[in-house]
Amino acid sequence: MTTLSRKITSDMMDPTFETTLKNRLGEKGEKIPLCFQCGVCSGSCPVVFAMDYTPRQIMELIKLGVKELVLNSSTIWLCAACYSCSVRCPQGVDLKQVMETLKEIAIEDPKYSRDEKTFYEKFIDVVKKNGRMDEVALYVKLMPKSTVMRNLGFGFKLYQKGKINLRPVRSNAAGDVAKMFENVLSEEVQKQ
Amino acid sequence: MKYAYYPGCSAHTSGKEYDKSFRLVAKALDIELVDVPDWSCCGSHVTYVFNPALAASLSARNLGLVEKIGGEVILTTCSGCYQTLKRSNELLKHDGVVQSKVKNALEAINLNYTGNVRVRHALEALTTDEALKAISAKLTKPLKGLKVAPYYGCAIVRPKFEDSFDDPENPQSLDRLLKVLGAEPIPYIDKVRCCGGVLIMKHEKVGLEMVRRLLVDAKQAGADCIVTPCALCHLNLDIMQPKVEQTFKTTLNMPVFFFTQLIGLALGFPSHQLGFDKHMVPPISLLQAKNL
Ligand code: SF4
Ligand code: SF4
């Protein structure tokens, strides 16, 4: 965790950031200004030990408009979407939804999305292609090359236990799923 | 009782024994399951990050198929699917833009969804008063002496939907079920603490630490094993357990059951039918020690 004593410089700021976020969140965005920095979210977060900024600090940075620190934080990617913060926030802030929207914004802008995007892209690719997910195959696919040798024994055990499918798990409806992808995504391209 | 059953993707990958044991138990309790024909991925919260309208469309395809076969309820064993399908239903009710995009996407595959299929979890269906009574009447092998940490995870209790069946902070359905089965539910502070979910894929060290804590806490609370209604939690707690032991140089040896397996055991099904051989942490010696 980082303390916020770090100097915030003007080039990190975007005065429109809070408003942009609020608009994207629709009705839920209206709650953002109500955050009174009580820290219940940070106290409830099971991943806070690994984040560079706590969920409460993210709320503070949003209000200060420090877009750079928010979108470059590890916090938004480490959020496991568990809703602990959201169900407990005394001010009704759906912080899980805030984190998800921050991920969305970061994924759209190559400046922020870093390598984190690959997980989302690979996940979506599998669904698009097969109509279904195979989380064990995805786990193996995402394994960094440097650790493959170390994980051979583990991989073999997974195979022995029938957790690894040698053929891709495909839904009969893979064609329909691909059509829906095309339909939803092409409409968005036309709109832009 | 008859339900449209949505197994979810993990039923064919990491959670085969969940699907198998659920079907077995449902049959024994005279619950008829009709598989949603040609079901596909619900979208999951990962697609929601990428594109909410796409995620809702993926959900709506499955919900629309239930309507098509005349069903009113979709029953799923997967907590992730449960949460996503409920979320999509809610979004479709409140968001006009998403609604029209989903309508278009479904039209492209000649399908329609009016938004009226109710999403229920298998744990919800098997812990109603009526179901618990039926289980109790058919019990042949009470799980006497088995100390179990009930681990609910997050997606089954959070967020709080209008028709959620259990409490987001201190749920009781699994605890109640364990008592009916004759087992001893161990008070467990982590019962709704997140296991890290898909974090394990891209941030393995963080994920393993989250899992370590859940396993150690259960052990320290005096549990012999853990029970869960979530396929992803089971993946993290069971499949990743050898990795946790390796990374933190510790021995945990904590079997993790799906709740349907424990029901099956108490109803007298032999362990080979319940898929215990698929577990990374074999529960057989524990069950033998307890004469189960
Ligand atoms: S719990 Fe709510 S009000 Fe408190 S700091 Fe977090 S977001 Fe703000
Ligand atoms: S939803 Fe994200 S930020 Fe909120 S408590 Fe869970 S992991 Fe932490």
Coordinates of C-alpha atoms and ligand atoms in Angstrom, one line a residue:
Chain A
M1 CA 0.0 0.0 0.0
T2 CA 1.1 3.5 -0.7
T3 CA 0.4 6.6 1.4
L4 CA -1.0 9.5 -0.5
S5 CA 1.9 11.7 0.6
R6 CA 3.3 11.3 -2.9
K7 CA 3.3 14.6 -4.7
I8 CA 0.4 14.9 -7.0
T9 CA 1.4 17.1 -10.0
S10 CA -1.0 18.9 -12.3
D11 CA -0.2 16.6 -15.3
M12 CA -1.7 13.7 -13.4
M13 CA -5.0 15.5 -13.0
D14 CA -8.1 15.5 -15.2
P15 CA -10.8 17.8 -13.7
T16 CA -13.4 16.0 -15.8
F17 CA -12.6 12.6 -14.6
E18 CA -15.1 12.3 -11.8
T19 CA -17.9 13.5 -14.1
T20 CA -16.9 11.1 -16.8
L21 CA -17.0 8.3 -14.4
K22 CA -20.3 9.4 -12.9
N23 CA -21.9 9.6 -16.3
R24 CA -20.7 6.1 -17.3
L25 CA -22.1 4.7 -14.1
G26 CA -25.6 6.2 -14.7
E27 CA -27.7 6.1 -11.6
K28 CA -25.0 4.4 -9.6
G29 CA -22.7 7.3 -10.4
E30 CA -24.8 9.7 -8.3
K31 CA -23.5 8.1 -5.2
I32 CA -19.8 8.8 -5.8
P33 CA -19.9 12.3 -4.3
L34 CA -21.4 10.9 -1.2
C35 CA -18.3 9.0 -0.2
F36 CA -17.2 10.3 3.2
Q37 CA -13.9 8.4 3.4
C38 CA -14.9 6.1 6.2
G39 CA -12.7 3.3 4.9
V40 CA -15.3 0.5 5.4
C41 CA -14.5 -0.6 1.9
S42 CA -10.8 -1.0 2.5
G43 CA -11.5 -2.8 5.8
S44 CA -13.8 -5.2 3.9
C45 CA -11.6 -5.8 0.9
P46 CA -9.9 -9.3 0.8
V47 CA -7.3 -8.2 -1.7
V48 CA -6.3 -4.9 0.0
F49 CA -3.0 -6.5 1.1
A50 CA -1.7 -6.6 -2.5
M51 CA -3.1 -3.3 -3.8
D52 CA -0.9 -0.2 -4.3
Y53 CA -3.9 2.1 -3.4
T54 CA -6.6 0.9 -1.0
P55 CA -10.2 1.1 -2.3
R56 CA -10.8 4.1 -0.1
Q57 CA -7.8 5.9 -1.6
I58 CA -9.1 5.2 -5.0
M59 CA -12.3 7.0 -4.1
E60 CA -10.3 9.9 -2.8
L61 CA -8.2 10.0 -6.0
I62 CA -11.3 10.0 -8.1
K63 CA -12.7 13.0 -6.2
L64 CA -9.3 14.8 -6.6
G65 CA -9.4 14.0 -10.3
V66 CA -6.0 12.3 -10.3
K67 CA -6.8 10.1 -13.3
E68 CA -3.3 9.0 -13.9
L69 CA -2.8 7.3 -10.5
V70 CA -6.3 5.7 -10.6
L71 CA -5.9 4.2 -14.0
N72 CA -2.3 3.1 -13.5
S73 CA -3.0 1.6 -10.1
S74 CA -2.8 -2.1 -9.5
T75 CA -6.0 -1.8 -7.5
I76 CA -8.4 -1.8 -10.4
W77 CA -7.0 -5.0 -11.8
L78 CA -6.7 -6.8 -8.4
C79 CA -10.3 -6.1 -7.5
A80 CA -11.8 -9.6 -7.5
A81 CA -15.3 -8.2 -7.9
C82 CA -16.5 -9.7 -4.6
Y83 CA -19.0 -7.0 -3.7
S84 CA -17.9 -6.9 -0.1
C85 CA -17.3 -3.2 -0.3
S86 CA -20.6 -2.6 -2.1
V87 CA -22.8 -4.4 0.3
R88 CA -21.2 -2.6 3.3
C89 CA -20.7 1.0 2.1
P90 CA -22.8 3.1 4.5
Q91 CA -23.2 5.7 1.7
G92 CA -24.5 3.3 -0.9
V93 CA -21.5 3.6 -3.2
D94 CA -21.3 0.5 -5.4
L95 CA -17.5 0.4 -5.4
K96 CA -17.3 -2.9 -7.2
Q97 CA -19.2 -1.3 -10.1
V98 CA -16.8 1.7 -9.9
M99 CA -13.8 -0.7 -10.1
E100 CA -15.4 -2.5 -13.1
T101 CA -16.0 0.8 -14.9
L102 CA -12.4 1.9 -14.3
K103 CA -11.3 -1.4 -15.8
E104 CA -13.5 -0.7 -18.8
I105 CA -12.0 2.8 -19.3
A106 CA -8.4 1.4 -18.9
I107 CA -9.0 -1.4 -21.4
E108 CA -10.3 1.2 -24.0
D109 CA -7.2 3.3 -23.7
P110 CA -3.9 1.6 -24.6
K111 CA -2.1 4.1 -22.4
Y112 CA -3.5 2.4 -19.3
S113 CA -4.5 -1.2 -20.0
R114 CA -1.0 -2.7 -19.9
D115 CA -0.7 -6.4 -20.1
E116 CA -3.8 -6.9 -17.9
K117 CA -6.0 -6.7 -21.0
T118 CA -4.7 -10.0 -22.3
F119 CA -6.7 -12.0 -19.7
Y120 CA -10.0 -10.4 -20.7
E121 CA -9.2 -10.7 -24.4
K122 CA -8.2 -14.4 -24.2
F123 CA -11.3 -15.2 -22.1
I124 CA -13.6 -13.5 -24.6
D125 CA -11.8 -15.2 -27.5
V126 CA -12.5 -18.7 -26.0
V127 CA -16.2 -17.9 -25.6
K128 CA -16.5 -16.4 -29.1
K129 CA -14.8 -19.4 -30.6
N130 CA -16.4 -22.3 -28.6
G131 CA -19.5 -20.7 -27.1
R132 CA -18.3 -22.0 -23.8
M133 CA -15.4 -21.4 -21.4
D134 CA -12.8 -23.9 -20.4
E135 CA -11.2 -22.2 -17.3
V136 CA -8.5 -24.9 -16.9
A137 CA -7.4 -24.5 -20.5
L138 CA -7.4 -20.8 -20.0
Y139 CA -5.3 -21.1 -16.9
V140 CA -2.7 -23.2 -18.7
K141 CA -2.8 -20.8 -21.7
L142 CA -2.1 -17.8 -19.5
M143 CA 0.8 -19.4 -17.6
P144 CA 3.9 -17.4 -18.2
K145 CA 6.3 -19.4 -20.5
S146 CA 9.0 -19.2 -17.8
T147 CA 7.0 -21.2 -15.4
V148 CA 5.8 -24.0 -17.7
M149 CA 8.6 -26.3 -16.9
R150 CA 8.1 -25.8 -13.2
N151 CA 4.4 -26.6 -13.6
L152 CA 4.7 -29.8 -15.7
G153 CA 4.1 -32.1 -12.7
F154 CA 1.0 -30.0 -11.7
G155 CA -0.3 -30.1 -15.3
F156 CA 0.1 -33.9 -15.4
K157 CA -1.8 -34.2 -12.1
L158 CA -4.6 -32.1 -13.5
Y159 CA -4.7 -34.3 -16.6
Q160 CA -4.8 -37.5 -14.5
K161 CA -7.8 -36.1 -12.5
G162 CA -9.7 -35.4 -15.7
K163 CA -9.5 -31.6 -15.3
I164 CA -7.8 -31.1 -18.6
N165 CA -9.8 -31.7 -21.8
L166 CA -7.7 -32.6 -24.7
R167 CA -10.3 -31.4 -27.2
P168 CA -11.8 -27.9 -26.8
V169 CA -15.1 -27.8 -24.9
R170 CA -17.5 -26.6 -27.5
S171 CA -21.2 -25.8 -27.3
N172 CA -23.4 -26.9 -30.2
A173 CA -24.5 -23.3 -30.3
A174 CA -21.0 -21.9 -30.9
G175 CA -22.3 -20.6 -34.3
D176 CA -25.1 -18.7 -32.6
V177 CA -22.8 -17.3 -30.0
A178 CA -20.4 -16.0 -32.7
K179 CA -23.4 -14.4 -34.5
M180 CA -24.4 -12.5 -31.3
F181 CA -20.8 -11.3 -30.9
E182 CA -20.9 -10.0 -34.4
N183 CA -24.3 -8.4 -34.0
V184 CA -23.5 -6.5 -30.7
L185 CA -19.9 -5.5 -31.6
S186 CA -20.6 -4.4 -35.2
E187 CA -23.4 -2.1 -34.0
E188 CA -21.0 -0.4 -31.7
V189 CA -18.4 0.1 -34.5
Q190 CA -21.1 1.7 -36.6
K191 CA -22.0 4.0 -33.8
Q192 CA -18.4 5.3 -33.3
Chain B
M1 CA -40.6 -30.7 -9.0
K2 CA -39.3 -30.0 -12.5
Y3 CA -36.5 -27.5 -13.4
A4 CA -34.7 -26.3 -16.5
Y5 CA -31.1 -27.0 -15.6
Y6 CA -28.2 -24.9 -16.6
P7 CA -24.9 -26.7 -15.7
G8 CA -22.6 -23.9 -16.7
C9 CA -19.2 -24.3 -18.5
S10 CA -17.3 -25.7 -15.5
A11 CA -19.6 -28.7 -15.5
H12 CA -17.5 -30.0 -18.4
T13 CA -14.1 -28.9 -17.1
S14 CA -13.0 -28.4 -13.5
G15 CA -16.4 -29.2 -11.9
K16 CA -17.5 -32.5 -13.5
E17 CA -18.1 -34.1 -10.2
Y18 CA -20.4 -31.2 -9.2
D19 CA -22.6 -31.8 -12.1
K20 CA -22.5 -35.6 -11.7
S21 CA -23.4 -35.5 -8.0
F22 CA -26.1 -32.9 -8.5
R23 CA -27.9 -35.0 -11.1
L24 CA -27.6 -38.1 -8.9
V25 CA -29.0 -36.3 -5.8
A26 CA -31.8 -34.6 -7.8
K27 CA -33.0 -37.9 -9.1
A28 CA -33.0 -39.5 -5.7
L29 CA -35.1 -36.6 -4.4
D30 CA -37.5 -36.8 -7.4
I31 CA -36.5 -33.5 -8.8
E32 CA -36.6 -33.7 -12.6
L33 CA -33.9 -31.8 -14.5
V34 CA -34.4 -30.8 -18.1
D35 CA -31.2 -29.5 -19.6
V36 CA -31.4 -26.1 -21.3
P37 CA -31.1 -27.3 -24.9
D38 CA -27.7 -26.3 -26.5
W39 CA -26.9 -23.9 -23.7
S40 CA -23.9 -21.6 -24.0
C41 CA -21.7 -19.5 -21.8
C42 CA -23.7 -17.0 -19.5
G43 CA -21.2 -14.3 -20.3
S44 CA -19.7 -14.2 -16.8
H45 CA -18.5 -11.1 -15.1
V46 CA -15.5 -11.1 -17.4
T47 CA -17.6 -10.3 -20.4
Y48 CA -19.3 -7.6 -18.4
V49 CA -16.0 -5.8 -18.1
F50 CA -15.5 -6.0 -21.8
N51 CA -19.0 -5.1 -23.0
P52 CA -22.2 -5.2 -20.8
A53 CA -24.6 -5.5 -23.8
L54 CA -22.7 -8.5 -25.1
A55 CA -22.7 -10.1 -21.6
A56 CA -26.4 -9.6 -21.2
S57 CA -27.0 -11.0 -24.7
L58 CA -25.0 -14.1 -23.8
S59 CA -27.2 -14.6 -20.7
A60 CA -30.4 -13.8 -22.5
R61 CA -29.8 -16.5 -25.1
N62 CA -29.9 -19.1 -22.3
L63 CA -32.8 -17.5 -20.6
G64 CA -34.7 -17.2 -23.9
L65 CA -34.1 -20.9 -24.5
V66 CA -35.8 -21.7 -21.1
E67 CA -38.8 -19.6 -22.2
K68 CA -38.9 -21.5 -25.4
I69 CA -39.3 -24.8 -23.7
G70 CA -41.9 -23.4 -21.5
G71 CA -39.8 -23.1 -18.3
E72 CA -40.2 -20.4 -15.7
V73 CA -37.2 -21.1 -13.6
I74 CA -33.6 -21.7 -14.6
L75 CA -31.6 -23.7 -12.0
T76 CA -27.9 -23.6 -12.0
T77 CA -25.2 -25.2 -9.8
C78 CA -22.6 -22.5 -10.7
S79 CA -22.5 -19.5 -8.4
G80 CA -20.8 -17.4 -11.1
C81 CA -23.6 -18.2 -13.6
Y82 CA -26.2 -17.6 -10.9
Q83 CA -24.9 -14.1 -10.3
T84 CA -24.4 -13.2 -13.9
L85 CA -27.8 -14.4 -15.1
K86 CA -29.5 -12.5 -12.2
R87 CA -27.5 -9.4 -13.1
S88 CA -28.5 -9.7 -16.7
N89 CA -32.1 -10.0 -15.8
E90 CA -31.9 -6.9 -13.7
L91 CA -30.1 -4.9 -16.3
L92 CA -32.6 -5.9 -18.9
K93 CA -35.4 -4.6 -16.7
H94 CA -33.8 -1.2 -16.0
D95 CA -31.6 -0.3 -19.0
G96 CA -33.5 0.5 -22.3
V97 CA -30.3 0.7 -24.4
V98 CA -29.0 -2.7 -23.3
Q99 CA -32.5 -4.1 -23.8
S100 CA -32.7 -3.0 -27.4
K101 CA -29.2 -4.3 -28.2
V102 CA -30.0 -7.6 -26.6
K103 CA -33.2 -7.8 -28.6
N104 CA -31.3 -7.3 -31.8
A105 CA -28.7 -9.8 -30.9
L106 CA -31.3 -12.4 -30.1
E107 CA -33.2 -11.7 -33.3
A108 CA -30.0 -12.5 -35.3
I109 CA -30.4 -16.1 -33.9
N110 CA -34.2 -16.2 -34.1
L111 CA -34.8 -16.1 -30.4
N112 CA -36.7 -13.9 -28.1
Y113 CA -36.6 -13.3 -24.3
T114 CA -39.3 -11.4 -22.4
G115 CA -37.3 -11.1 -19.2
N116 CA -39.5 -13.4 -17.0
V117 CA -37.4 -16.4 -16.2
R118 CA -36.4 -16.6 -12.6
V119 CA -32.8 -17.6 -11.7
R120 CA -32.3 -20.0 -8.9
H121 CA -29.3 -21.7 -7.4
A122 CA -29.2 -25.5 -6.8
L123 CA -28.4 -24.7 -3.1
E124 CA -31.5 -22.7 -2.9
A125 CA -33.6 -25.5 -4.4
L126 CA -32.1 -28.1 -2.1
T127 CA -32.4 -26.2 1.1
T128 CA -36.1 -25.2 1.0
D129 CA -38.0 -26.6 4.0
E130 CA -39.6 -29.1 1.7
A131 CA -36.3 -30.3 0.2
L132 CA -34.6 -30.6 3.6
K133 CA -37.5 -32.7 4.7
A134 CA -37.2 -35.0 1.7
I135 CA -33.4 -35.3 2.3
S136 CA -34.0 -36.1 5.9
A137 CA -36.5 -38.8 5.1
K138 CA -34.0 -40.5 2.7
L139 CA -30.9 -40.2 4.9
T140 CA -29.2 -43.6 5.2
K141 CA -25.8 -42.6 6.3
P142 CA -25.7 -39.5 8.6
L143 CA -22.3 -37.8 8.4
K144 CA -21.7 -38.2 12.1
G145 CA -18.6 -36.7 13.5
L146 CA -17.7 -34.9 10.3
K147 CA -16.6 -31.3 11.1
V148 CA -17.3 -29.2 8.1
A149 CA -16.5 -25.5 7.4
P150 CA -19.4 -24.1 5.3
Y151 CA -17.8 -21.9 2.7
Y152 CA -20.3 -20.0 0.6
G153 CA -18.0 -17.7 -1.3
C154 CA -19.3 -14.4 -2.8
A155 CA -21.3 -14.8 -5.9
I156 CA -24.1 -16.8 -4.3
V157 CA -24.8 -14.2 -1.7
R158 CA -23.6 -10.9 -3.3
P159 CA -24.7 -8.5 -4.6
K160 CA -28.1 -8.5 -2.8
F161 CA -30.8 -9.0 -5.4
E162 CA -34.5 -8.5 -4.8
D163 CA -35.0 -12.3 -4.7
S164 CA -31.7 -13.4 -3.1
F165 CA -32.3 -16.4 -0.9
D166 CA -29.7 -16.0 1.7
D167 CA -27.9 -13.2 3.7
P168 CA -24.9 -11.5 2.2
E169 CA -23.0 -11.4 5.5
N170 CA -24.1 -14.4 7.5
P171 CA -25.8 -16.9 5.3
Q172 CA -27.4 -20.0 6.9
S173 CA -28.6 -22.3 4.1
L174 CA -25.4 -24.5 4.0
D175 CA -25.2 -24.6 7.8
R176 CA -28.8 -25.8 7.9
L177 CA -28.2 -28.4 5.3
L178 CA -25.1 -29.7 7.1
K179 CA -27.1 -30.2 10.3
V180 CA -29.8 -32.1 8.4
L181 CA -27.0 -34.4 7.0
G182 CA -25.9 -35.1 10.5
A183 CA -22.5 -33.3 10.1
E184 CA -21.2 -30.6 12.4
P185 CA -21.0 -27.1 10.8
I186 CA -18.0 -25.3 12.2
P187 CA -18.3 -21.6 12.8
Y188 CA -16.1 -20.2 10.2
I189 CA -15.3 -16.5 9.9
D190 CA -14.4 -16.7 6.2
K191 CA -17.7 -18.2 5.1
V192 CA -18.4 -15.3 2.7
R193 CA -14.8 -14.0 2.2
C194 CA -13.8 -14.1 -1.5
C195 CA -11.4 -16.8 -2.7
G196 CA -9.9 -14.5 -5.3
G197 CA -12.0 -16.0 -8.2
V198 CA -10.3 -15.5 -11.5
L199 CA -7.4 -13.6 -10.0
I200 CA -5.5 -16.9 -9.8
M201 CA -5.1 -16.8 -13.6
K202 CA -3.3 -13.5 -14.0
H203 CA -2.1 -12.8 -10.5
E204 CA -1.3 -16.2 -9.2
K205 CA 0.7 -15.2 -6.1
V206 CA -2.1 -12.9 -4.8
G207 CA -4.7 -15.6 -5.5
L208 CA -2.7 -18.3 -3.7
E209 CA -2.3 -16.1 -0.7
M210 CA -6.1 -15.6 -0.6
V211 CA -6.7 -19.3 -0.8
R212 CA -4.0 -20.1 1.8
R213 CA -5.8 -17.9 4.3
L214 CA -9.2 -19.6 3.7
L215 CA -7.7 -23.1 4.1
V216 CA -5.6 -22.2 7.2
D217 CA -8.6 -20.5 8.9
A218 CA -10.7 -23.5 8.3
K219 CA -8.1 -25.8 9.8
Q220 CA -7.6 -23.6 12.8
A221 CA -11.3 -23.5 13.4
G222 CA -11.2 -27.2 13.8
A223 CA -12.7 -28.3 10.5
D224 CA -11.9 -31.7 8.9
C225 CA -13.0 -30.4 5.5
I226 CA -14.7 -27.6 3.6
V227 CA -17.9 -27.6 1.7
T228 CA -18.9 -25.2 -1.1
P229 CA -21.7 -24.5 -3.6
C230 CA -19.3 -22.7 -6.0
A231 CA -17.3 -24.3 -8.9
L232 CA -14.7 -21.6 -9.0
C233 CA -14.2 -21.7 -5.2
H234 CA -13.7 -25.4 -5.5
L235 CA -11.2 -24.9 -8.3
N236 CA -9.2 -22.5 -6.1
L237 CA -9.5 -24.4 -2.8
D238 CA -9.0 -27.9 -4.1
I239 CA -7.2 -27.8 -7.5
M240 CA -4.8 -25.1 -6.3
Q241 CA -4.3 -26.5 -2.9
P242 CA -1.1 -28.4 -3.9
K243 CA 0.3 -25.2 -5.2
V244 CA -0.5 -23.4 -2.0
E245 CA 1.3 -26.1 -0.1
Q246 CA 4.2 -25.9 -2.4
T247 CA 4.4 -22.1 -2.4
F248 CA 4.1 -21.6 1.3
K249 CA 5.9 -24.7 2.3
T250 CA 3.1 -26.1 4.4
T251 CA 0.9 -29.1 4.7
L252 CA -2.9 -28.5 4.7
N253 CA -4.5 -31.7 3.4
M254 CA -8.0 -30.1 3.6
P255 CA -10.5 -32.0 1.4
V256 CA -13.0 -29.7 -0.3
F257 CA -16.5 -31.0 -1.2
F258 CA -19.3 -29.8 -3.3
F259 CA -22.4 -29.7 -1.2
T260 CA -24.1 -32.1 -3.6
Q261 CA -21.4 -34.7 -2.9
L262 CA -22.1 -34.5 0.8
I263 CA -25.8 -34.9 0.3
G264 CA -25.1 -37.9 -2.0
L265 CA -22.9 -39.5 0.7
A266 CA -25.5 -39.1 3.3
L267 CA -28.1 -40.6 1.0
G268 CA -26.0 -43.7 0.7
F269 CA -24.4 -43.3 -2.7
P270 CA -20.9 -45.0 -3.0
S271 CA -18.0 -42.6 -3.2
H272 CA -17.0 -43.7 -6.8
Q273 CA -20.4 -42.4 -8.0
L274 CA -19.8 -39.0 -6.4
G275 CA -16.6 -38.2 -8.2
F276 CA -14.3 -38.1 -5.2
D277 CA -11.5 -39.5 -7.4
K278 CA -11.5 -36.2 -9.3
H279 CA -10.4 -34.2 -6.3
M280 CA -6.8 -33.0 -6.1
V281 CA -7.0 -33.5 -2.3
P282 CA -8.4 -37.0 -1.9
P283 CA -11.0 -37.2 0.8
I284 CA -11.1 -41.0 1.1
S285 CA -8.8 -41.4 4.1
L286 CA -10.8 -38.8 6.0
L287 CA -14.1 -40.5 5.2
Q288 CA -12.6 -43.9 6.2
A289 CA -11.4 -42.5 9.5
K290 CA -15.0 -41.3 10.2
N291 CA -16.5 -44.6 9.1
L292 CA -18.3 -42.9 6.2
Ligands
SF4_1 S1 -17.2 2.5 2.4 FE1 -18.2 3.9 1.0 S2 -18.2 5.9 2.1 FE2 -16.7 4.6 3.1 S3 -14.8 5.1 2.1 FE3 -15.6 3.4 1.0 S4 -16.8 4.2 -0.7 FE4 -16.4 5.9 0.8
SF4_2 S1 -15.3 -5.7 -4.9 FE1 -13.1 -5.3 -5.3 S2 -12.6 -3.5 -4.1 FE2 -14.6 -4.3 -3.3 S3 -14.0 -5.5 -1.6 FE3 -14.2 -6.9 -3.4 S4 -12.1 -7.0 -4.2 FE4 -12.1 -5.3 -2.8

